[in-house]
């Protein structure tokens, strides 16, 4: 059995905010890493941020920040979120780390020197959002991106290319010889089909933007973000640097390297990444675990689709454990999972509040009430003990098996077999009846011990995902957290509980209607900082057609004209900053659009009662003229 584990999440684009969909991988890897640590394996858990590229440059511009200031801000916000979510990573890599940039630039030169990268011209479509090139046949309708549906840009520029074709057969052979290289099998078959359809060499540099790692020997070129990003898995371990101990330990001499990725980035990890490694003579050590997406009722959850649910909104209302539980429980490795508030509340009530929370409260209350807060393994047996212990043993074995194979959802289900069995054991043994019968004292002791020992076993089994609840249970049982391990976990291992402390409810029951009303209200509340306005706000603006009947220069301001505008049977005076573009005499008789319900205001001493609408791109300005509508007509 392996003694080490290296597990990685994809590195998240710094352009988007983490929503619960993409927080899934980080929670899942954290659960897996915690499990491996509990198996006494030396574990290295890596996550981080993908900080270069056009998309991030554009997002920074929009935010009015330099790209560096922008990614610094996003990285610190993301780290804070992971801390709140109990994500216990060993290293947080950023692709703007100097060491990473240096190694990636060197690797590129090495690939060039070996002729695995060559200079050519790229002509085709590029999706900035996915940072991906597409051939004509891959594009969707109207040249949209086949992955995200957004418009692609036609680019034609000098580019470097990575030879993929050269390695296609070798990669196919590798996949065939390693049946568990890509899990689940459906994803593996997809990759095989993609390679068999023929690989095109991959464009790996851009010249049309700046924010990225420059090609050392030709700094006009910026290295394609995916090469930069994929290498994080090695630079984080010190590959290519002076101190590469971790690379030796967790890559070269390790059988358990796991890249966990969503299905949308399968191709990059299953094709481009191993080919780069082959070209560099670096052994392929990793297995790919590919998960589906968290969907909402209107498709993949993502910020750009406007259906994103953010972790802090859930955590503030339900706590970290509840969110971690839902994510661990709802997404199977192969398929997509659904998120809805209804489902969240149902799961919370049924599994956390009822099955688990209630069980813990009842057992701890009973052991305090009937046995003075202590429990010790007894010598009497009830007719139900064998079955309880048998389910405990099976549940431990199966939970561990599922965790080992990254079947996190199944691991939870296996543990819940036992949680439910313990609840049933309470009904079967009815301790409140035993407590009334003096002769049943020893039986009651046994039952109490079995229940407390069950709580201990459960607390260990849930510890990778219900981190806080597990600690609270163990604290109440007065068990040192250092003693907690999956190795040799067995029912009956801990024989005496001298003091069981009282405990607050772990999960309070929720009322579905209240929760739905809460989120419906939250969704209706407009975002505080936005440049969008509601239709009602817009409709307040009264725009009418007006005819300019006279116009002259403002006596005290060169840029301004003062015009009399007839609107229906009324004439108003308007001061406008259009003197640079129009001779006042040419305006007479023009029909224009006028905002008529602005509060009157003096402009350089002359009253203005409205605003004439113009179109401008800052260099030119043009009145928006009306051809046929009469003065006084409504614009809407
Ligand atoms: N930067 C690249 C990864 C480079 S790894 C060398 C990237 N970043 S991402 O931020 O767009 O996505 C990161 C991960 O989040 C991907 O694995 C993606 O599948 C996952 N998810 C994004 N939305 C998701 C859901 N709605 N559901 C589940 N996972 C989703 O791609």
JSON list of C-alpha atoms in Angstrom, two decimals, residues 98-114 117 213-217 223 231 239-241 280:
[
{"chain": "A", "resi": 98, "resn": "UNK", "atom": "CA", "xyz": [8.84, 34.24, -10.11]},
{"chain": "A", "resi": 99, "resn": "UNK", "atom": "CA", "xyz": [10.13, 30.70, -9.77]},
{"chain": "A", "resi": 100, "resn": "UNK", "atom": "CA", "xyz": [7.24, 29.29, -11.79]},
{"chain": "A", "resi": 101, "resn": "UNK", "atom": "CA", "xyz": [7.69, 31.90, -14.53]},
{"chain": "A", "resi": 102, "resn": "UNK", "atom": "CA", "xyz": [11.40, 31.17, -14.80]},
{"chain": "A", "resi": 103, "resn": "UNK", "atom": "CA", "xyz": [10.94, 27.40, -15.04]},
{"chain": "A", "resi": 104, "resn": "UNK", "atom": "CA", "xyz": [8.15, 27.65, -17.62]},
{"chain": "A", "resi": 105, "resn": "UNK", "atom": "CA", "xyz": [10.28, 29.96, -19.79]},
{"chain": "A", "resi": 106, "resn": "UNK", "atom": "CA", "xyz": [13.18, 27.48, -19.55]},
{"chain": "A", "resi": 107, "resn": "UNK", "atom": "CA", "xyz": [10.97, 24.51, -20.39]},
{"chain": "A", "resi": 108, "resn": "UNK", "atom": "CA", "xyz": [9.71, 26.33, -23.48]},
{"chain": "A", "resi": 109, "resn": "UNK", "atom": "CA", "xyz": [13.30, 26.90, -24.65]},
{"chain": "A", "resi": 110, "resn": "UNK", "atom": "CA", "xyz": [14.10, 23.25, -24.08]},
{"chain": "A", "resi": 111, "resn": "UNK", "atom": "CA", "xyz": [11.13, 22.15, -26.17]},
{"chain": "A", "resi": 112, "resn": "UNK", "atom": "CA", "xyz": [12.23, 24.60, -28.89]},
{"chain": "A", "resi": 113, "resn": "UNK", "atom": "CA", "xyz": [15.78, 23.29, -28.83]},
{"chain": "A", "resi": 114, "resn": "UNK", "atom": "CA", "xyz": [14.48, 19.71, -29.19]},
{"chain": "A", "resi": 117, "resn": "UNK", "atom": "CA", "xyz": [8.07, 23.40, -30.63]},
{"chain": "A", "resi": 213, "resn": "UNK", "atom": "CA", "xyz": [5.41, 34.68, -19.57]},
{"chain": "A", "resi": 214, "resn": "UNK", "atom": "CA", "xyz": [7.57, 35.88, -22.47]},
{"chain": "A", "resi": 215, "resn": "UNK", "atom": "CA", "xyz": [9.40, 33.44, -24.74]},
{"chain": "A", "resi": 216, "resn": "UNK", "atom": "CA", "xyz": [13.03, 34.02, -23.73]},
{"chain": "A", "resi": 217, "resn": "UNK", "atom": "CA", "xyz": [14.48, 33.78, -27.22]},
{"chain": "A", "resi": 223, "resn": "UNK", "atom": "CA", "xyz": [3.59, 31.55, -23.80]},
{"chain": "A", "resi": 231, "resn": "UNK", "atom": "CA", "xyz": [3.33, 23.19, -15.43]},
{"chain": "A", "resi": 239, "resn": "UNK", "atom": "CA", "xyz": [10.96, 20.95, -10.55]},
{"chain": "A", "resi": 240, "resn": "UNK", "atom": "CA", "xyz": [13.70, 22.80, -12.45]},
{"chain": "A", "resi": 241, "resn": "UNK", "atom": "CA", "xyz": [14.83, 24.71, -9.34]},
{"chain": "A", "resi": 280, "resn": "UNK", "atom": "CA", "xyz": [10.65, 16.52, -21.90]}
]
